[in-house]
CSV table of C-alpha atoms in Angstrom, one decimal:
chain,number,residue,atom,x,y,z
A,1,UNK,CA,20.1,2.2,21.8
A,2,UNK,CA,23.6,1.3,24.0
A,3,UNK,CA,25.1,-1.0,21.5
A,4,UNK,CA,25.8,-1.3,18.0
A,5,UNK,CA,22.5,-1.9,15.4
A,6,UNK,CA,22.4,-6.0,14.2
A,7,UNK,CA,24.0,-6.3,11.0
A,8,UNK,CA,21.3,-6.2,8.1
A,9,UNK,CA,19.1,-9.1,7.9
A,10,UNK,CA,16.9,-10.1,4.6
A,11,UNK,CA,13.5,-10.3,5.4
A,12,UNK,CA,11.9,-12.7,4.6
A,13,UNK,CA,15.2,-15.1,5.4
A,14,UNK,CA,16.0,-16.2,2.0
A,15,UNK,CA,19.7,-18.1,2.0
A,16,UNK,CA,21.4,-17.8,-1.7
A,17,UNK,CA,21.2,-21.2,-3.0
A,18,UNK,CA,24.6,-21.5,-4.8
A,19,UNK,CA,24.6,-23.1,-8.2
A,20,UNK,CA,27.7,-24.9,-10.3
A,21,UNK,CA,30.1,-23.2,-11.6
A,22,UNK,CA,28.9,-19.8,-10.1
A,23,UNK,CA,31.5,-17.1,-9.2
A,24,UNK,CA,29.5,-15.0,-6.8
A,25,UNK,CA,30.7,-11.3,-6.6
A,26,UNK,CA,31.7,-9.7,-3.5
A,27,UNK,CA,28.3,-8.2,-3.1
A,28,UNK,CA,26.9,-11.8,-2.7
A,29,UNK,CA,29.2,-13.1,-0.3
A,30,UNK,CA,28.6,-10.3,2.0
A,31,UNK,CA,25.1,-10.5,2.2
A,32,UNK,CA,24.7,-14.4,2.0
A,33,UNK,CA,27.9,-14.7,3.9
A,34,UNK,CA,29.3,-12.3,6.1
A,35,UNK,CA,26.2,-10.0,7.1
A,36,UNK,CA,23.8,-13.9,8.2
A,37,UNK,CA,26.9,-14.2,10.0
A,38,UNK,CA,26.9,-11.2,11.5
A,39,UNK,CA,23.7,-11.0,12.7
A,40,UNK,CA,24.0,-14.6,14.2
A,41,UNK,CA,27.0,-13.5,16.6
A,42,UNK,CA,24.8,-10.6,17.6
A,43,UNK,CA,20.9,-11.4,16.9
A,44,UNK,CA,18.2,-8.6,18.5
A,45,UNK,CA,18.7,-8.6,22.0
A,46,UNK,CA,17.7,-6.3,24.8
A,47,UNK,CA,18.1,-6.3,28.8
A,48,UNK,CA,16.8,-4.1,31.1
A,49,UNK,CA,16.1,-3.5,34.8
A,50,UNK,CA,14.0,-1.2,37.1
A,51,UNK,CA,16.1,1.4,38.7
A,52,UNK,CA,13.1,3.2,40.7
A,53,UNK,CA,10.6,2.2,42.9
A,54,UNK,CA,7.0,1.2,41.4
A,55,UNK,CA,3.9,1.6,43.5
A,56,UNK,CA,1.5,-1.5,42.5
A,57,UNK,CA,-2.1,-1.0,43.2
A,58,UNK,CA,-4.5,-3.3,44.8
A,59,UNK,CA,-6.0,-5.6,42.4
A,60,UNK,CA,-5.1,-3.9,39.6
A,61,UNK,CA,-2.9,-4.8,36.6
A,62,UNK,CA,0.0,-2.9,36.5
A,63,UNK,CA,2.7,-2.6,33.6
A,64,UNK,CA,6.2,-2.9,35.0
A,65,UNK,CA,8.5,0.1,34.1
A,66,UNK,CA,12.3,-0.2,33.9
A,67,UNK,CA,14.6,2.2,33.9
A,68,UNK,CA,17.9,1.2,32.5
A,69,UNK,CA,19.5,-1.0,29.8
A,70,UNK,CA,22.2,-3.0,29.9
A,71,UNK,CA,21.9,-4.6,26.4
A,72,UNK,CA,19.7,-3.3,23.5
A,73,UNK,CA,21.3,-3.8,20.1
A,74,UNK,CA,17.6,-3.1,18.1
A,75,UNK,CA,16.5,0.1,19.8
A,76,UNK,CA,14.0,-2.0,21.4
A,77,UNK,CA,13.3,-0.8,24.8
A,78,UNK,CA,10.8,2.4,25.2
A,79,UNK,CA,12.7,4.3,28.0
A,80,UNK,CA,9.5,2.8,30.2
A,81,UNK,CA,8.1,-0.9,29.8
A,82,UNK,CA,7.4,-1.5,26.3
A,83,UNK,CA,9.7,-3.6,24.1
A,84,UNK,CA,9.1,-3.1,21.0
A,85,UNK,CA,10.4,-5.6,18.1
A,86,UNK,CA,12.3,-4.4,14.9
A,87,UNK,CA,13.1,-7.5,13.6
A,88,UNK,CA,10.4,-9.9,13.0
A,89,UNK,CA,11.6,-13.5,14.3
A,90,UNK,CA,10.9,-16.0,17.2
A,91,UNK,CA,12.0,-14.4,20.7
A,92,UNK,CA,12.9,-16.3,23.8
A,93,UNK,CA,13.9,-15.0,27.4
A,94,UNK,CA,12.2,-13.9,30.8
A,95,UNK,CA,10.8,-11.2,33.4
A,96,UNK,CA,10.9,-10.6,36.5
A,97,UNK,CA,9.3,-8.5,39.3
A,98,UNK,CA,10.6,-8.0,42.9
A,99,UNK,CA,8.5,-6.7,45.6
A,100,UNK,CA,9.7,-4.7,48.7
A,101,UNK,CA,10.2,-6.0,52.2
A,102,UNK,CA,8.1,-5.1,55.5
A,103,UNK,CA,5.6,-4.1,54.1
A,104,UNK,CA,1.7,-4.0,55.2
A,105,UNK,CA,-0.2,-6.6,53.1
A,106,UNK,CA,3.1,-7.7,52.3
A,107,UNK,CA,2.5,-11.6,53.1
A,108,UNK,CA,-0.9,-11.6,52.2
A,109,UNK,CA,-2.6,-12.4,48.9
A,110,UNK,CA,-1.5,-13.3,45.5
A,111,UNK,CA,1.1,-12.1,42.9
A,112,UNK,CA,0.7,-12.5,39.5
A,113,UNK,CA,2.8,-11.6,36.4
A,114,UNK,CA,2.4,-11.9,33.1
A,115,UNK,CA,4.1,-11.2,30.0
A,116,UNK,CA,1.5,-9.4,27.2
A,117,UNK,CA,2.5,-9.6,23.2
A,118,UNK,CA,0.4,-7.2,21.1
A,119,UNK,CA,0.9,-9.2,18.5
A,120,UNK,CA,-1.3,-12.4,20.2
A,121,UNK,CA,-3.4,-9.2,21.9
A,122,UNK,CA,-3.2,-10.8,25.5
A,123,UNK,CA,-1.4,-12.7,27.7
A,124,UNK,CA,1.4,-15.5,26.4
A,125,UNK,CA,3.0,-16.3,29.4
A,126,UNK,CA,2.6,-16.3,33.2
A,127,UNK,CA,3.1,-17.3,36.9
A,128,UNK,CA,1.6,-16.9,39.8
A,129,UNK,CA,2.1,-17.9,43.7
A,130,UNK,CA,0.5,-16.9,47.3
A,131,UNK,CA,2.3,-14.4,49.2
A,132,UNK,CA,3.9,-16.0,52.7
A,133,UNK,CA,5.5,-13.7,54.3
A,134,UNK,CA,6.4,-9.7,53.8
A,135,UNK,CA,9.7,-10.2,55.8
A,136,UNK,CA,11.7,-10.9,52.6
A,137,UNK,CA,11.7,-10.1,49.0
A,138,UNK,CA,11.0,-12.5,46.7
A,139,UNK,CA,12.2,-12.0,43.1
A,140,UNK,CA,8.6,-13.5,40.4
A,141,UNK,CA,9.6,-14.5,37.5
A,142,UNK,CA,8.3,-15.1,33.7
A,143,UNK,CA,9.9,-17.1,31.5
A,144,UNK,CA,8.8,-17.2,27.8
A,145,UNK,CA,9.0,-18.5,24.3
A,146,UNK,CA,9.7,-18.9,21.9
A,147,UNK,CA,7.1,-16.5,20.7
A,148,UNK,CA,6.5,-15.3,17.5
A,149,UNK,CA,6.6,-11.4,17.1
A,150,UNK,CA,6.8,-9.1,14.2
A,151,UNK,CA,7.9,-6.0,13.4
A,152,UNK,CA,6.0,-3.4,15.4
A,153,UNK,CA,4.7,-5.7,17.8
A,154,UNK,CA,5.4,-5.3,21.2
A,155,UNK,CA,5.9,-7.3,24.6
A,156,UNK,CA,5.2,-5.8,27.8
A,157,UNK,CA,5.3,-7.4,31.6
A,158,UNK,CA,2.2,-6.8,33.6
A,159,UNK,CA,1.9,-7.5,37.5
A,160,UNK,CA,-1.2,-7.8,39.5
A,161,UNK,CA,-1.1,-8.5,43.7
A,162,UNK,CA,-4.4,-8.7,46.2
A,163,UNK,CA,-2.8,-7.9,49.4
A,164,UNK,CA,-5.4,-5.3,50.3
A,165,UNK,CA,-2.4,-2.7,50.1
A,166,UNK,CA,-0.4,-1.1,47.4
A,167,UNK,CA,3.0,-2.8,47.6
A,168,UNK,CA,5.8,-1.2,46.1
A,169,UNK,CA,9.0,-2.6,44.0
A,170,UNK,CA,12.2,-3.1,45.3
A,171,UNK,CA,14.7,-1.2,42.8
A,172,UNK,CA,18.1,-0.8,44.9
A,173,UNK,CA,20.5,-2.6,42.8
A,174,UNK,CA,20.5,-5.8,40.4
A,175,UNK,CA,19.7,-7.6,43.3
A,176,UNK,CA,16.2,-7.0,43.8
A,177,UNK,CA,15.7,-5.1,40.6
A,178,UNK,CA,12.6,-6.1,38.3
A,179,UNK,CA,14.1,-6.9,35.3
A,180,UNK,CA,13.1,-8.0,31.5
A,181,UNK,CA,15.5,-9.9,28.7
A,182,UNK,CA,14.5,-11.7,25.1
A,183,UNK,CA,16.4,-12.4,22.1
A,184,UNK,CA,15.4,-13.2,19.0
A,185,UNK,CA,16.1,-16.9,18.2
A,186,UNK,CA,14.8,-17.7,14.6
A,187,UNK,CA,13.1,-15.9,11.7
A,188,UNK,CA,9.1,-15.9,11.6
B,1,UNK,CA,37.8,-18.8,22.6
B,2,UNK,CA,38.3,-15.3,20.7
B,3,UNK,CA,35.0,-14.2,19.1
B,4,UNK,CA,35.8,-14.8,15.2
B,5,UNK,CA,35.6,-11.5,13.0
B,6,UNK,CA,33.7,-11.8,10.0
B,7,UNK,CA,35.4,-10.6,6.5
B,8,UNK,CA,34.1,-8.1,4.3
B,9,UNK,CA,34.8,-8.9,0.8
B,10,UNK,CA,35.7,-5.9,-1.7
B,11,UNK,CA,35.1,-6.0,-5.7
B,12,UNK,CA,38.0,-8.1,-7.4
B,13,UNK,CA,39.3,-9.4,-4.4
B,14,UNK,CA,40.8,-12.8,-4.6
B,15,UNK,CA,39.9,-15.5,-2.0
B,16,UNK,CA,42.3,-17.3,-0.3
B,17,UNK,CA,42.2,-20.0,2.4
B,18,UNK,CA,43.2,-17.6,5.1
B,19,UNK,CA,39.8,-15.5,4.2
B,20,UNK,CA,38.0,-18.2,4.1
B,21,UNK,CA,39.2,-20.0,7.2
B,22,UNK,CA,38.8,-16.8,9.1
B,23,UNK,CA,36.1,-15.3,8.0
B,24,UNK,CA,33.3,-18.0,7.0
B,25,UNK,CA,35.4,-21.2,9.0
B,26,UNK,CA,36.1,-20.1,12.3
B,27,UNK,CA,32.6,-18.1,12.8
B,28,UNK,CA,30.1,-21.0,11.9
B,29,UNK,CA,33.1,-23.5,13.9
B,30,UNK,CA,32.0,-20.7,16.5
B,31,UNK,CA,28.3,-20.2,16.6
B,32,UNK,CA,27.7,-24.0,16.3
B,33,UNK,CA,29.8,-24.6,20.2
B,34,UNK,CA,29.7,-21.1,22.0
B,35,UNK,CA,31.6,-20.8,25.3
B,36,UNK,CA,29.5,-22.5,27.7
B,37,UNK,CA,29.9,-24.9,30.7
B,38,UNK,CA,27.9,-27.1,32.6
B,39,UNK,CA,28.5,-28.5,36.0
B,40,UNK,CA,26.7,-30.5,39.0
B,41,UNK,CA,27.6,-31.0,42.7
B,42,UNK,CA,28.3,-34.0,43.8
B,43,UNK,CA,29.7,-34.4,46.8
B,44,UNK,CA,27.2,-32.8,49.3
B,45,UNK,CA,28.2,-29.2,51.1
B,46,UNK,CA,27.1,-27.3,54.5
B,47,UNK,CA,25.4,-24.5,54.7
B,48,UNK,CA,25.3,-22.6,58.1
B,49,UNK,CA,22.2,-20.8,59.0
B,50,UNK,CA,22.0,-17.3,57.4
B,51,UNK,CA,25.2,-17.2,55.8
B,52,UNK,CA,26.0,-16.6,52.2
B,53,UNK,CA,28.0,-20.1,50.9
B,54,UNK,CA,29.9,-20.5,47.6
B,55,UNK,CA,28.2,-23.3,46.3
B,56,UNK,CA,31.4,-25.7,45.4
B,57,UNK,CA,32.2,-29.3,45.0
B,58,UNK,CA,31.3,-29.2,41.5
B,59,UNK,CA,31.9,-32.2,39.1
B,60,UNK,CA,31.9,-30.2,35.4
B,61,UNK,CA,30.4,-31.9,32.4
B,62,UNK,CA,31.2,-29.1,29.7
B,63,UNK,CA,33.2,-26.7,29.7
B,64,UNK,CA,34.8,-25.6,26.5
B,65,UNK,CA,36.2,-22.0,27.2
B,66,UNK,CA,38.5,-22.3,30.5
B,67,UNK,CA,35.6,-21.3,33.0
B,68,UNK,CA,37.0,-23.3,35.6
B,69,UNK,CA,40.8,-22.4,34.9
B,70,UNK,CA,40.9,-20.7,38.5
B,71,UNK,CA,39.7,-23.4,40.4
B,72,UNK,CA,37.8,-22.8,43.7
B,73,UNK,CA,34.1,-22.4,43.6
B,74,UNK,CA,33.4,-19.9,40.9
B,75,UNK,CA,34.0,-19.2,37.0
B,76,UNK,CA,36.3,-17.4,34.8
B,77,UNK,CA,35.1,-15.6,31.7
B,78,UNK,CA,37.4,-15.6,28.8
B,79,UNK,CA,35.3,-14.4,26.3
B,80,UNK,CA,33.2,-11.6,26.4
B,81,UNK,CA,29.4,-10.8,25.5
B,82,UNK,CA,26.2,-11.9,27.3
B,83,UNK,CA,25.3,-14.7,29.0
B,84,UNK,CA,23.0,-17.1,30.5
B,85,UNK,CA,23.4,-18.4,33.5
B,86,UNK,CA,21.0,-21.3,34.9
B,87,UNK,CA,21.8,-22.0,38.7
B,88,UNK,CA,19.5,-23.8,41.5
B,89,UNK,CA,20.2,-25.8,44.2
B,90,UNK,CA,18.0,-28.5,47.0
B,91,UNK,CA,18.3,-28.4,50.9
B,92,UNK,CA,18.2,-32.2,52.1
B,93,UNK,CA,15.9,-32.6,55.2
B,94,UNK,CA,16.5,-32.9,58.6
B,95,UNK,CA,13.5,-34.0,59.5
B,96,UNK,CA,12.5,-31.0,62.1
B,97,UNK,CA,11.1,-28.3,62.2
B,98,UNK,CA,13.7,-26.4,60.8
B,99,UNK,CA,13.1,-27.7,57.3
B,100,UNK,CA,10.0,-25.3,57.3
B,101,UNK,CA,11.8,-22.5,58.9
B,102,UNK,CA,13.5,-19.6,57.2
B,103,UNK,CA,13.9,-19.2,53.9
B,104,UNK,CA,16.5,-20.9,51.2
B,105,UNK,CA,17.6,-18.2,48.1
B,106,UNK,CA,20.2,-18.4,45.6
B,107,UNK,CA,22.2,-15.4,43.7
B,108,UNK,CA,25.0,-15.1,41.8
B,109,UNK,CA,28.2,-12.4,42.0
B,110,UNK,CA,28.8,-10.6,39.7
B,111,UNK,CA,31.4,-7.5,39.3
B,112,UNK,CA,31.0,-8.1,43.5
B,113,UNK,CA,27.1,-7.7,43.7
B,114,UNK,CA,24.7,-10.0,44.2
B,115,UNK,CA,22.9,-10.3,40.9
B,116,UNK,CA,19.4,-12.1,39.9
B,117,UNK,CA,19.0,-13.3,43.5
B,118,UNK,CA,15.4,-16.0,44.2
B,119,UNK,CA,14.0,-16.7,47.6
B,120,UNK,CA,11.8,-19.7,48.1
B,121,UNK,CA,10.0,-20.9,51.1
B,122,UNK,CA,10.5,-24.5,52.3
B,123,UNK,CA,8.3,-27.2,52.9
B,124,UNK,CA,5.3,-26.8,55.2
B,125,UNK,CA,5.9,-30.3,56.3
B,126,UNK,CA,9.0,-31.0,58.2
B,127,UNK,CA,10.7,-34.4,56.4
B,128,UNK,CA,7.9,-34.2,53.3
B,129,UNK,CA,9.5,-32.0,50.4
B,130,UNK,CA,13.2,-30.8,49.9
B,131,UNK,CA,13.8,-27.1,49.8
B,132,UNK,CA,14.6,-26.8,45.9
B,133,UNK,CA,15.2,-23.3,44.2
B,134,UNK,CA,16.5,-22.4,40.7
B,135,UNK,CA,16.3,-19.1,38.5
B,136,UNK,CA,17.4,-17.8,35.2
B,137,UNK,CA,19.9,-14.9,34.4
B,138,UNK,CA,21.0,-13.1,31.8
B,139,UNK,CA,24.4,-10.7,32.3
B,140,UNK,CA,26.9,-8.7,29.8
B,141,UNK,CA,30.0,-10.1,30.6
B,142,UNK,CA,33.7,-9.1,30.2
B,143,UNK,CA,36.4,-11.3,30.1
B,144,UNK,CA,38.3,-11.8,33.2
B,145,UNK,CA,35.3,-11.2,34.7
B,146,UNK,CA,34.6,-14.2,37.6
B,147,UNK,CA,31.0,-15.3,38.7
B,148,UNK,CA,30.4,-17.1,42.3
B,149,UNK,CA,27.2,-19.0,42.9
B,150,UNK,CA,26.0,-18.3,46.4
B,151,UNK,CA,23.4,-19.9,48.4
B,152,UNK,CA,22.0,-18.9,51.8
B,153,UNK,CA,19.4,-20.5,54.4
B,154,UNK,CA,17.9,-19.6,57.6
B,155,UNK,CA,16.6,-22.4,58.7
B,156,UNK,CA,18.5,-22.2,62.0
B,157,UNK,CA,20.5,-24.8,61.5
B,158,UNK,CA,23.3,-25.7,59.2
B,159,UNK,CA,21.6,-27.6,56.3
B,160,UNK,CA,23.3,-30.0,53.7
B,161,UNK,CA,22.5,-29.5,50.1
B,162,UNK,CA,21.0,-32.4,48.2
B,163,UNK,CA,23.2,-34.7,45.6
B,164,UNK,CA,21.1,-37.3,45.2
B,165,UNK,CA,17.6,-37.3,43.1
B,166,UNK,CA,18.0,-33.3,43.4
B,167,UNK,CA,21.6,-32.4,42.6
B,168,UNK,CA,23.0,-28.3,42.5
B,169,UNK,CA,23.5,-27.6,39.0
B,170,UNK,CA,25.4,-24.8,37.3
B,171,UNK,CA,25.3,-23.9,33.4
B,172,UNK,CA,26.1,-20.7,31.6
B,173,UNK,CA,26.4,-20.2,27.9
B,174,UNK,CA,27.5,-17.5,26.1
B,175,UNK,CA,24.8,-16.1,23.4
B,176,UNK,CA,25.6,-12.7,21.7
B,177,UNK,CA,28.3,-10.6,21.3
């Protein structure tokens, strides 16, 4: 985890209904007041990008690995390609694979990435195109949600590509890095 | 915009107004308009062949945090935390074979890299479809950090972008701290 844990949440969200003539102790105004607002400047997030190259085989589906955060307030990311969720909510945000250039079956075939949630047990979201040319990479992207998830579930992208060849990744920098953000939006 | 700091309230405290301004007030004033702007080019803009353009001439609809204090082609961040930036832009035809030559891609700067960068190819007809490319990107942000929008094409030829019926469009909103 690179940033600071979310502030506590209530689960299930349960706002204090206030009633007349209450004087709520400090207790209550922290939880009902300052900790909801907390967490609403700084709700479960996490960002992450490939930092090495990935080999993806021939008509197979492969899960995409990352190797770096930049943003994980939840402790959601594995160290690999498994998000993880901590915090049981509606999640929005999106994926991304980049392939390498010049490569053999590089403009041949298809590409086709999806985004897996254990919690539906298959695939929620995906996209999917022809390849056109191998003399330029080509960032894929996946955007999703809002998807239910609850604690323990978690989201994983998967890419699959028919060029005949393994292709690899491009990982150089953030510009052609595969990468992979959601944040949670909502309780369940 | 300064990110509002919640209070934490202790046993037999006594509330005043400058508690609850600050503490309950400004935050939910806060999260219900986040620093965010939106903008849309109007005025259409060369792009030579294979060369990386700051995509400029923008008209701005929103933009409620000083994003555009510098001027020029890019933004400003004043308040930090992470971002969403939504950014695309359309090629108009020129009725040749260059619109289905080349490639047309769009990236932002970031910190001096390009960041988040999508290719597309263009039309297989010459004349038919517009060259039209958009993406999705989420960054950490500082504040003083600036962010350019680039786009590049190598169609060989310069190529206009597209204001009418498919308009450039740039939008970034700030959601977390």
């Amino acid at each position: 985890m690179s940033n600071p844990a979310p502030p506590r949440w209530v689960e299930p969200y349960a706002p204090h209904a206030w009633t007349d003539k209450e004087i709520p102790d400090y207790d209550t105004l922290n939880l009902y007041l300052r900790d909801y607002s907390d967490y609403l400047l700084q709700p479960p997030m996490c960002k992450v990008h490939a930092t090495t190259v990935q080999a993806i085989s021939n008509a197979y589906w492969w899960q995409v690995n990352f190797g770096a955060e930049d943003f994980d307030n939840d402790s959601m990311w594995d160290q690999s390609g498994i998000i993880t969720i901590h915090t049981a909510g509606y999640y929005v945000g999106n994926a991304s694979i980049c392939y390498a250039t010049g490569q053999t079956g590089g403009g041949t075939g298809y590409r086709w990435q999806t985004l897996y949630s254990s919690r539906d047990g298959g695939d929620i979201a995906s996209s999917g195109e022809w390849a056109e040319t191998s003399g330029y990479t080509k960032r894929l992207g996946v955007v999703f949600g809002p998807i239910r998830l609850d604690k323990g579930n978690y989201i994983l992208l998967r890419a699959y590509q028919n060029s005949g060849y393994a292709l690899n990744t491009n990982a150089t920098d953030l510009e052609f890095a595969s990468d992979f953000y959601c944040k949670w939006i909502g309780p369940a | 915009m300064i990110t509002p700091t919640t209070h934490l309230f202790t046993a037999g405290e006594t509330l005043h107004d400058d508690i609850l301004n600050r503490g309950i007030r400004d935050v939910y004033d806060f999260l219900q308009e986040p620093p965010q702007f939106v903008m849309r080019q109007t005025t259409a803009q060369s792009f030579l062949n294979s060369t990386w353009t700051d995509v400029t001439n923008w008209t701005v609809d929103k933009d409620n945090d000083n994003f555009r204090s510098a001027g020029g082609a890019g933004i400003t961040i004043s308040t930090s935390g992470f971002y969403t930036f939504t950014y695309g832009i359309g090629f108009a035809n020129v009725n040749s074979a260059a619109d289905t030559t080349g490639f047309r891609v769009v990236g932002l700067v970031i910190h001096g890299f390009y960041q988040g960068n999508h290719y597309s190819r263009p039309s297989l007809t010459a004349g038919m479809w517009w060259a039209d490319i958009g993406a999705v990107y989420g960054c950490y942000m500082t504040a003083g950090d600036t962010v350019f929008f680039r786009a590049r094409q190598s169609s060989g030829v310069t190529l206009n972008s597209k204001v009418d019926q498919v308009q450039a469009h740039w939008s970034g909103h700030w959601i977390s701290q």
